[in-house]
Amino acid sequence: MSRSAHPAGPRHADVLTEGHYAAPPADLNVLDEKVWARTVSRNDDGAVTVGGIEVTRLAEEFGTPAYFLDESDFRARCRAWADAFGPGADVFYAGKAFLSRAVVRWLKEEGLNLDVCSGGELTTALDAGMPAERIAFHGNNKTVAEIEWAVQVGVGRIVLDSFQEIVRVSHIAQRLGKRQRVQIRVTVGVEAHTHEFIATAHEDQKFGIALAGGQAAEAVRRALRLDGIELIGIHSHIGSQIFDMAGFEVSARRVVQLLAEVRDEHGVELPEIDLGGGLGIAYTSDDDPRDPHEIAKALGDIVTRECEAAGLATPRISVEPGRAIVGPTAFTLYEVGTIKHLEGLRTYVSVDGGMSDNIRTALYDAEYSVALVSRRSDAEPMLVRVVGKHCESGDIVVKDAFLPSDLAPGDLIAVPATGAYCRSMASNYNHALRPPVVAVRDGEARVIVRRETEEDLLRLDVG
Ligand code: LLP
């Protein structure tokens, strides 16, 4: 649709580019359920509610900026993944997306396992009572101390990421009188269609061991010879925010080929494969994420078919969704501060957070949407850039979006789909205080990660 078809359209048509920015939505008050947590809606007074509570009340009680996480949506998504994969497979939530003790308890209650990639994540998991055998430990450079601890507590698996680590983990386990279950992470050579920094299955990067050139087969050869480890399977994670199942299918096919080679060479059928995480979510109305059932069926079918063709028993499949579970369940609530109209250029709406609570726009050119949530407005749409309060012009929260042109300081706006990789990648840049995470459920809201305070900052600064 051409821009001129919108007489009530944006103020600064010259900065428009393409896609969903080219035209404002018909009604800015309507919340697209694709990008908002399930219990979010707008009530008759015009205010947005989550879990039955108005955001205006939440802002009064918890302040802004703050992340509000829809607990029932989180739990429902856990159940959907567990149901889709069924009892014959395992779902590991990727804790790097967002981890807290409450989250660990929800995962435990909903029957999910947990993927951790640092001693800090392992601490959180164990402290909140996740049984060690339901934990997978990842990372391309686990420290000796981390490995020792993971082995000692008996994590269900360590995912080995290099030739050196194969030997390192085996030695440590032997020293501790244990035999550690491990998988080997391979890079399958798939170019996932996503941002370069979050693609992980091409060969020129730091993760895993390449299938190409027989490297992964050599890794298996070495692992099978060592006494401190028990090789239970092969792992592949191709990247993040991926919508196209083709990359996963190629990955599954290549991993099964490796299982067949291992069987032929060693007479051993490895019982498990892990196909990683990386399933995309809707950040804007243009994104169309896959349903977990569709994903489970596609992966299950391809693995079964390839195994049948290779004469292998179908291995137990596991997956590691992080973003697809937590991403859509939260939004960030901000208060609007300064609004600057740069004539002929752009309108900047500044909020009380920014790149310290959401680095993804600056780092990956990520796209988000935004809505006025403290009231309804029927004013005409204006194209804006939502920016933070940090001393950097790259401090952008939402690059281009439409908000009502009567937007004013003190209004509350919210950015949906910030559950994954926002709080977990938050920083103290400019000594910003990292926002709280508030879980909302059935009319009740409770802080699960509290807001940082000036005392927290000063406590670490020992003078
Ligand atoms: N498994 C492994 C081995 C991983 O490395 C990752 C993500 C996941 C699972 C979960 O991926 P997910 O389903 O959440 O996409 N900070 C970036 C994403 C980095 C992901 C790193 N690994 C972002 O904000 O997009």
Coordinates of C-alpha atoms and ligand atoms in Angstrom, one line a residue:
M1 CA 0.0 0.0 0.0
S2 CA 1.5 3.4 -0.9
R3 CA 2.2 5.9 1.8
S4 CA 0.0 8.5 0.2
A5 CA -3.0 6.2 0.7
H6 CA -2.9 7.3 4.3
P7 CA -4.1 10.8 4.6
A8 CA -4.0 10.4 8.4
G9 CA -0.6 8.9 8.1
P10 CA 2.8 9.7 9.6
R11 CA 4.2 13.1 10.2
H12 CA 7.5 12.4 8.7
A13 CA 6.9 10.3 5.6
D14 CA 10.5 11.0 4.4
V15 CA 12.0 8.7 7.0
L16 CA 9.7 5.8 6.2
T17 CA 11.3 2.8 4.8
E18 CA 9.4 -0.4 4.2
G19 CA 7.3 -3.2 5.8
H20 CA 5.2 -2.5 8.8
Y21 CA 6.5 1.1 9.2
A22 CA 5.1 2.1 5.8
A23 CA 1.6 2.3 7.1
P24 CA 0.1 2.9 10.5
P25 CA -2.2 0.2 11.8
A26 CA -5.9 0.9 11.4
D27 CA -6.4 1.5 15.1
L28 CA -3.4 2.1 17.4
N29 CA -5.5 1.0 20.4
V30 CA -5.8 -2.5 19.2
L31 CA -3.1 -4.8 20.7
D32 CA -2.0 -7.5 18.3
E33 CA -2.3 -10.8 20.4
K34 CA 0.7 -12.2 18.4
V35 CA 3.1 -9.9 20.2
W36 CA 1.5 -9.5 23.6
A37 CA 1.4 -11.9 26.5
R38 CA -1.8 -13.9 26.6
T39 CA -3.6 -12.1 29.5
V40 CA -2.9 -8.7 28.2
S41 CA -5.9 -6.7 27.0
R42 CA -7.3 -3.2 27.0
N43 CA -10.2 -2.6 29.3
D44 CA -13.3 -0.4 28.8
D45 CA -11.6 2.6 30.4
G46 CA -8.8 2.3 27.8
A47 CA -6.0 1.2 30.1
V48 CA -4.1 -2.0 29.3
T49 CA -4.3 -4.8 31.9
V50 CA -2.2 -7.9 32.4
G51 CA -3.4 -10.8 34.6
G52 CA -6.4 -8.6 35.3
I53 CA -4.3 -5.7 36.7
E54 CA -4.2 -2.2 35.1
V55 CA -0.7 -1.1 34.1
T56 CA -1.3 2.3 35.7
R57 CA -1.7 0.5 39.0
L58 CA 1.4 -1.6 38.4
A59 CA 3.4 1.5 37.5
E60 CA 2.3 3.1 40.8
E61 CA 3.2 0.1 42.8
F62 CA 6.4 -1.0 41.1
G63 CA 7.7 2.0 39.3
T64 CA 9.1 2.2 35.8
P65 CA 10.9 1.0 33.9
A66 CA 9.9 -2.5 34.8
Y67 CA 9.4 -5.9 33.1
F68 CA 6.0 -7.5 33.7
L69 CA 5.9 -11.2 33.2
D70 CA 2.6 -13.1 32.6
E71 CA 3.1 -16.2 34.8
S72 CA 0.2 -18.1 33.4
D73 CA 1.4 -17.5 29.9
F74 CA 4.8 -18.7 30.8
R75 CA 3.4 -21.9 32.4
A76 CA 1.1 -22.4 29.4
R77 CA 4.0 -22.2 27.0
C78 CA 6.0 -24.7 29.0
R79 CA 3.1 -27.1 28.9
A80 CA 2.6 -26.5 25.2
W81 CA 6.2 -27.5 24.5
A82 CA 6.1 -30.4 26.9
D83 CA 2.8 -31.7 25.3
A84 CA 4.1 -31.2 21.8
F85 CA 7.2 -33.2 22.3
G86 CA 5.5 -35.8 24.6
P87 CA 7.0 -38.2 27.1
G88 CA 9.4 -39.6 24.5
A89 CA 11.4 -36.4 24.3
D90 CA 12.9 -33.8 26.6
V91 CA 12.4 -30.0 26.6
F92 CA 15.2 -28.0 28.2
Y93 CA 14.4 -24.3 28.8
A94 CA 17.4 -22.2 27.9
G95 CA 18.0 -20.2 31.0
K96 CA 20.2 -17.6 29.3
A97 CA 16.9 -16.1 27.9
F98 CA 15.8 -15.2 31.4
L99 CA 16.5 -17.1 34.7
S100 CA 15.4 -16.5 38.2
R101 CA 14.5 -18.7 41.1
A102 CA 10.8 -18.3 40.5
V103 CA 11.3 -19.3 36.8
V104 CA 13.2 -22.4 37.9
R105 CA 10.3 -23.4 40.2
W106 CA 7.7 -22.9 37.4
L107 CA 9.9 -25.0 35.1
K108 CA 10.1 -27.7 37.7
E109 CA 6.4 -27.7 38.3
E110 CA 5.6 -27.8 34.6
G111 CA 8.0 -30.7 33.9
L112 CA 10.7 -29.0 31.9
N113 CA 14.4 -29.4 32.2
L114 CA 16.9 -26.6 32.2
D115 CA 19.9 -25.6 30.1
V116 CA 22.5 -23.5 31.9
C117 CA 25.7 -22.1 30.6
S118 CA 27.5 -20.6 33.5
G119 CA 28.2 -21.2 37.2
G120 CA 25.8 -18.4 38.0
E121 CA 22.9 -20.0 36.1
L122 CA 23.8 -23.3 37.8
T123 CA 23.7 -21.7 41.2
T124 CA 20.3 -20.2 40.5
A125 CA 19.0 -23.5 39.2
L126 CA 20.2 -25.6 42.2
D127 CA 19.3 -23.0 44.7
A128 CA 15.7 -23.1 43.5
G129 CA 15.6 -26.8 43.7
M130 CA 16.0 -28.0 40.1
P131 CA 17.2 -31.6 40.4
A132 CA 20.7 -31.7 39.0
E133 CA 19.9 -34.6 36.7
R134 CA 17.4 -32.3 34.9
I135 CA 20.2 -29.8 34.1
A136 CA 22.3 -29.6 30.9
F137 CA 25.5 -27.6 31.2
H138 CA 26.7 -25.7 28.1
G139 CA 29.4 -23.2 27.1
N140 CA 32.3 -22.9 24.8
N141 CA 34.8 -22.2 27.7
K142 CA 33.5 -23.6 30.9
T143 CA 36.1 -23.1 33.6
V144 CA 37.7 -25.9 35.5
A145 CA 35.8 -24.8 38.6
E146 CA 32.5 -24.8 36.8
I147 CA 33.1 -28.3 35.4
E148 CA 34.2 -29.6 38.8
W149 CA 31.0 -28.3 40.3
A150 CA 28.7 -29.5 37.6
V151 CA 30.2 -33.0 37.8
Q152 CA 30.1 -33.0 41.6
V153 CA 26.5 -32.1 41.8
G154 CA 25.7 -34.6 39.1
V155 CA 24.2 -32.6 36.2
G156 CA 22.4 -34.7 33.7
R157 CA 24.7 -33.8 30.9
I158 CA 27.6 -31.6 30.0
V159 CA 27.6 -30.5 26.4
L160 CA 31.2 -30.7 25.2
D161 CA 32.3 -27.9 22.9
S162 CA 35.9 -28.6 21.9
F163 CA 38.6 -31.3 21.7
Q164 CA 40.3 -29.9 24.8
E165 CA 37.0 -30.0 26.8
I166 CA 36.5 -33.7 26.0
V167 CA 39.7 -34.5 27.8
R168 CA 39.2 -31.9 30.5
V169 CA 35.8 -33.1 31.6
S170 CA 36.9 -36.7 31.5
H171 CA 40.0 -36.0 33.7
I172 CA 37.9 -34.0 36.2
A173 CA 35.2 -36.6 36.4
Q174 CA 37.8 -39.4 36.9
R175 CA 39.5 -37.3 39.6
L176 CA 36.2 -37.0 41.4
G177 CA 35.5 -40.7 41.0
K178 CA 32.6 -40.1 38.6
R179 CA 31.5 -40.9 35.1
Q180 CA 29.9 -37.8 33.6
R181 CA 27.2 -38.1 30.9
V182 CA 28.1 -35.9 27.9
Q183 CA 26.9 -34.8 24.5
I184 CA 29.2 -33.4 21.8
R185 CA 28.1 -30.2 20.2
V186 CA 28.7 -30.2 16.5
T187 CA 28.4 -27.4 13.9
V188 CA 26.4 -28.8 11.0
G189 CA 27.4 -26.1 8.5
V190 CA 23.9 -24.5 8.1
E191 CA 23.7 -20.8 7.4
A192 CA 20.7 -19.9 9.6
H193 CA 18.8 -16.8 8.3
T194 CA 19.2 -14.6 11.3
H195 CA 21.6 -11.9 12.5
E196 CA 25.3 -12.9 12.2
F197 CA 25.8 -12.6 16.0
I198 CA 23.1 -15.1 16.8
A199 CA 23.8 -17.7 14.1
T200 CA 25.8 -20.6 15.4
A201 CA 25.9 -23.5 13.0
H202 CA 28.2 -22.1 10.2
E203 CA 31.8 -23.2 10.6
D204 CA 33.6 -20.0 11.2
Q205 CA 32.6 -19.3 14.8
K206 CA 33.5 -20.2 18.3
F207 CA 30.9 -22.9 19.1
G208 CA 31.1 -26.6 18.7
I209 CA 33.1 -29.0 16.6
A210 CA 32.6 -29.1 12.8
L211 CA 31.0 -32.1 11.1
A212 CA 33.0 -31.0 8.1
G213 CA 36.4 -32.7 7.5
G214 CA 35.5 -35.5 9.9
Q215 CA 36.2 -33.3 13.0
A216 CA 33.1 -34.4 14.8
A217 CA 33.7 -38.0 14.0
E218 CA 37.2 -37.7 15.5
A219 CA 35.7 -36.0 18.6
V220 CA 33.4 -39.0 19.0
R221 CA 36.3 -41.4 18.5
R222 CA 38.2 -39.7 21.3
A223 CA 35.2 -39.4 23.7
L224 CA 34.4 -43.1 23.4
R225 CA 38.0 -44.0 24.5
L226 CA 37.8 -42.0 27.7
D227 CA 36.7 -43.5 31.0
G228 CA 35.6 -40.3 32.8
I229 CA 32.8 -39.6 30.3
E230 CA 29.8 -41.5 28.9
L231 CA 28.9 -40.2 25.5
I232 CA 25.1 -40.2 25.2
G233 CA 24.5 -38.1 22.2
I234 CA 25.1 -35.3 19.7
H235 CA 24.0 -31.7 20.1
S236 CA 23.4 -29.1 17.4
H237 CA 22.1 -25.5 17.9
I238 CA 21.9 -23.6 14.7
G239 CA 21.1 -20.1 15.9
S240 CA 18.3 -17.9 17.2
Q241 CA 15.1 -16.1 16.1
I242 CA 14.7 -18.6 13.2
F243 CA 11.3 -19.1 11.5
D244 CA 12.3 -21.4 8.7
M245 CA 12.3 -25.1 9.6
A246 CA 14.6 -26.0 6.7
G247 CA 17.7 -25.2 8.8
F248 CA 16.6 -27.5 11.6
E249 CA 15.8 -30.3 9.1
V250 CA 19.2 -30.1 7.5
S251 CA 20.7 -30.1 11.0
A252 CA 18.7 -33.1 12.1
R253 CA 19.6 -35.0 8.9
R254 CA 23.4 -34.3 9.4
V255 CA 23.3 -35.3 13.0
V256 CA 21.6 -38.6 12.2
Q257 CA 24.2 -39.2 9.5
L258 CA 26.9 -38.8 12.1
L259 CA 25.0 -41.3 14.4
A260 CA 25.0 -43.8 11.4
E261 CA 28.8 -43.2 10.9
V262 CA 29.4 -43.8 14.6
R263 CA 27.3 -47.0 14.5
D264 CA 29.3 -48.2 11.5
E265 CA 32.7 -47.4 12.9
H266 CA 32.2 -48.3 16.6
G267 CA 29.1 -50.5 16.7
V268 CA 27.6 -48.0 19.1
E269 CA 24.2 -46.4 18.7
L270 CA 24.2 -43.1 20.6
P271 CA 20.8 -42.9 22.3
E272 CA 20.1 -39.1 22.2
I273 CA 20.2 -36.1 19.9
D274 CA 19.6 -32.5 20.9
L275 CA 18.5 -30.0 18.2
G276 CA 19.0 -26.9 20.3
G277 CA 16.8 -23.9 20.6
G278 CA 16.4 -20.9 18.3
L279 CA 12.7 -20.8 17.3
G280 CA 11.6 -17.3 16.4
I281 CA 8.9 -15.3 18.1
A282 CA 6.7 -12.4 17.0
Y283 CA 8.4 -9.1 17.9
T284 CA 6.1 -7.2 15.5
S285 CA 2.9 -8.1 13.6
D286 CA 5.0 -9.1 10.6
D287 CA 6.5 -12.1 12.3
D288 CA 4.7 -15.5 12.1
P289 CA 6.1 -17.9 14.7
R290 CA 5.6 -21.7 14.5
D291 CA 3.5 -23.5 17.0
P292 CA 5.4 -26.0 19.2
H293 CA 3.3 -28.9 17.8
E294 CA 4.2 -28.0 14.3
I295 CA 7.9 -27.8 15.3
A296 CA 7.8 -31.1 17.2
K297 CA 6.1 -32.9 14.3
A298 CA 8.6 -31.5 11.7
L299 CA 11.6 -32.5 13.8
G300 CA 10.1 -35.9 14.9
D301 CA 9.3 -36.8 11.3
I302 CA 12.6 -35.9 9.9
V303 CA 14.6 -37.7 12.6
T304 CA 12.4 -40.8 12.3
R305 CA 12.6 -40.9 8.6
E306 CA 16.4 -40.4 8.5
C307 CA 16.9 -43.1 11.2
E308 CA 14.7 -45.5 9.3
A309 CA 16.7 -44.9 6.2
A310 CA 19.9 -45.5 8.1
G311 CA 18.6 -48.5 9.9
L312 CA 19.0 -46.8 13.3
A313 CA 16.6 -46.9 16.2
T314 CA 15.1 -43.5 16.7
P315 CA 17.1 -41.6 19.4
R316 CA 15.5 -39.7 22.2
I317 CA 15.2 -36.1 20.9
S318 CA 15.6 -33.0 23.1
V319 CA 15.2 -29.3 22.3
E320 CA 16.2 -26.1 24.1
P321 CA 13.8 -23.3 23.5
G322 CA 14.5 -20.1 25.5
R323 CA 13.1 -17.2 23.7
A324 CA 10.0 -19.1 22.4
I325 CA 8.9 -19.8 26.0
V326 CA 9.7 -16.6 27.9
G327 CA 10.0 -14.0 25.1
P328 CA 6.3 -13.4 24.4
T329 CA 5.3 -13.5 28.1
A330 CA 6.7 -10.2 29.2
F331 CA 6.6 -6.5 28.3
T332 CA 8.6 -3.5 29.5
L333 CA 6.7 -0.6 30.9
Y334 CA 8.2 2.8 30.5
E335 CA 7.1 6.3 31.3
V336 CA 7.4 8.8 28.5
G337 CA 9.6 11.8 29.2
T338 CA 10.9 14.3 26.7
I339 CA 9.3 14.3 23.2
K340 CA 11.3 16.1 20.5
H341 CA 9.9 16.8 17.1
L342 CA 12.7 17.4 14.7
E343 CA 10.9 19.0 11.8
G344 CA 11.3 17.2 8.5
L345 CA 13.4 14.5 10.2
R346 CA 11.9 12.5 13.0
T347 CA 10.1 12.5 16.4
Y348 CA 12.1 11.1 19.3
V349 CA 10.2 9.8 22.3
S350 CA 12.5 9.4 25.3
V351 CA 11.7 6.9 28.0
D352 CA 13.1 6.3 31.5
G353 CA 15.1 3.2 30.5
G354 CA 16.8 2.3 27.3
M355 CA 19.8 0.2 26.1
S356 CA 20.5 -0.8 29.7
D357 CA 17.2 -2.8 29.9
N358 CA 17.1 -3.7 26.2
I359 CA 20.4 -3.9 24.3
R360 CA 18.9 -6.0 21.5
T361 CA 17.9 -3.1 19.2
A362 CA 21.4 -1.6 19.4
L363 CA 23.2 -4.9 19.2
Y364 CA 21.2 -6.8 16.6
D365 CA 19.1 -4.2 14.9
A366 CA 16.2 -5.9 16.5
E367 CA 12.7 -4.8 15.8
Y368 CA 10.1 -4.2 18.4
S369 CA 6.6 -2.7 18.5
V370 CA 5.3 -0.3 21.2
A371 CA 1.9 0.9 22.4
L372 CA 0.4 3.6 24.5
V373 CA -1.0 1.6 27.4
S374 CA -2.1 4.0 30.1
R375 CA -5.1 5.3 28.2
R376 CA -6.8 5.1 24.8
S377 CA -6.2 7.7 22.2
D378 CA -7.9 8.3 18.9
A379 CA -5.4 11.0 17.8
E380 CA -3.8 10.4 14.5
P381 CA -0.7 8.2 14.4
M382 CA 2.8 9.7 14.4
L383 CA 5.9 7.8 13.4
V384 CA 8.4 7.9 16.2
R385 CA 11.7 6.5 17.4
V386 CA 11.6 5.4 21.0
V387 CA 14.9 6.1 22.7
G388 CA 16.4 5.7 26.1
K389 CA 18.0 8.1 28.6
H390 CA 21.6 6.9 28.0
C391 CA 24.5 9.0 26.8
E392 CA 24.7 7.4 23.4
S393 CA 22.8 8.0 20.2
G394 CA 22.6 4.3 19.5
D395 CA 20.4 4.1 22.6
I396 CA 17.3 3.1 20.7
V397 CA 14.5 0.9 22.1
V398 CA 12.2 0.9 19.1
K399 CA 13.6 2.1 15.8
D400 CA 10.4 3.1 14.1
A401 CA 6.9 2.7 15.4
F402 CA 3.6 4.5 15.4
L403 CA 2.2 6.1 18.5
P404 CA -0.7 8.6 18.9
S405 CA 0.2 12.1 18.1
D406 CA -1.2 13.4 21.4
L407 CA 1.4 11.4 23.3
A408 CA 2.6 13.4 26.3
P409 CA 5.2 13.2 29.1
G410 CA 3.9 11.0 31.8
D411 CA 2.1 8.6 29.5
L412 CA 3.0 5.0 29.9
I413 CA 4.1 3.0 26.9
A414 CA 5.0 -0.6 26.7
V415 CA 7.2 -2.7 24.5
P416 CA 6.0 -6.2 24.2
A417 CA 8.0 -9.5 23.7
T418 CA 10.8 -8.4 26.0
G419 CA 10.8 -11.6 28.1
A420 CA 13.9 -13.0 26.5
Y421 CA 17.4 -11.5 26.5
C422 CA 16.4 -8.2 27.9
R423 CA 16.7 -8.5 31.7
S424 CA 19.3 -11.2 31.2
M425 CA 21.4 -8.9 29.1
A426 CA 20.6 -5.7 31.1
S427 CA 23.6 -3.6 32.2
N428 CA 24.4 -0.8 34.6
Y429 CA 25.5 1.5 31.8
N430 CA 25.5 5.1 33.1
H431 CA 25.0 3.5 36.5
A432 CA 21.4 2.7 35.5
L433 CA 19.6 0.6 38.1
R434 CA 18.4 -2.6 36.4
P435 CA 14.6 -2.8 36.5
P436 CA 12.6 -5.4 38.4
V437 CA 10.8 -8.3 37.0
V438 CA 7.3 -8.5 38.3
A439 CA 5.3 -11.7 37.8
V440 CA 1.6 -11.2 37.3
R441 CA -1.0 -13.9 37.7
D442 CA -4.8 -14.0 38.4
G443 CA -5.0 -10.4 39.7
E444 CA -1.8 -10.6 41.8
A445 CA 1.5 -9.1 41.1
R446 CA 4.8 -10.0 42.9
V447 CA 8.4 -9.0 42.4
I448 CA 10.5 -12.0 41.4
V449 CA 13.7 -10.0 40.7
R450 CA 13.8 -6.7 42.6
R451 CA 14.8 -3.3 41.2
E452 CA 18.5 -2.5 41.8
T453 CA 19.1 0.4 44.2
E454 CA 21.8 3.0 44.6
E455 CA 22.9 0.9 47.6
D456 CA 23.5 -2.1 45.3
L457 CA 25.7 0.1 43.1
L458 CA 27.7 1.4 46.0
R459 CA 28.0 -1.9 47.7
L460 CA 30.0 -3.3 44.8
D461 CA 32.1 -0.1 44.6
V462 CA 34.4 -0.7 47.5
G463 CA 36.0 2.7 47.3
Ligands
LLP1 N1 20.7 -23.8 23.2 C1 21.9 -23.3 23.0 C2 23.0 -24.2 23.0 C3 22.0 -21.9 22.8 O1 23.2 -21.4 22.7 C4 20.9 -21.1 22.9 C5 21.0 -19.7 22.7 C6 19.6 -21.7 23.1 C7 19.6 -23.1 23.3 C8 18.4 -20.9 23.2 O2 18.1 -20.2 22.0 P1 16.7 -19.4 21.9 O3 15.6 -20.5 21.8 O4 16.5 -18.6 23.1 O5 16.8 -18.6 20.7 N2 21.2 -12.7 22.9 C9 20.6 -13.2 21.7 C10 20.4 -14.6 21.6 C11 21.6 -15.5 22.0 C12 21.3 -16.9 22.0 C13 22.4 -17.7 22.5 N3 22.1 -19.1 22.6 C14 19.4 -12.4 21.4 O6 19.0 -11.5 22.2 O7 18.7 -12.6 20.4

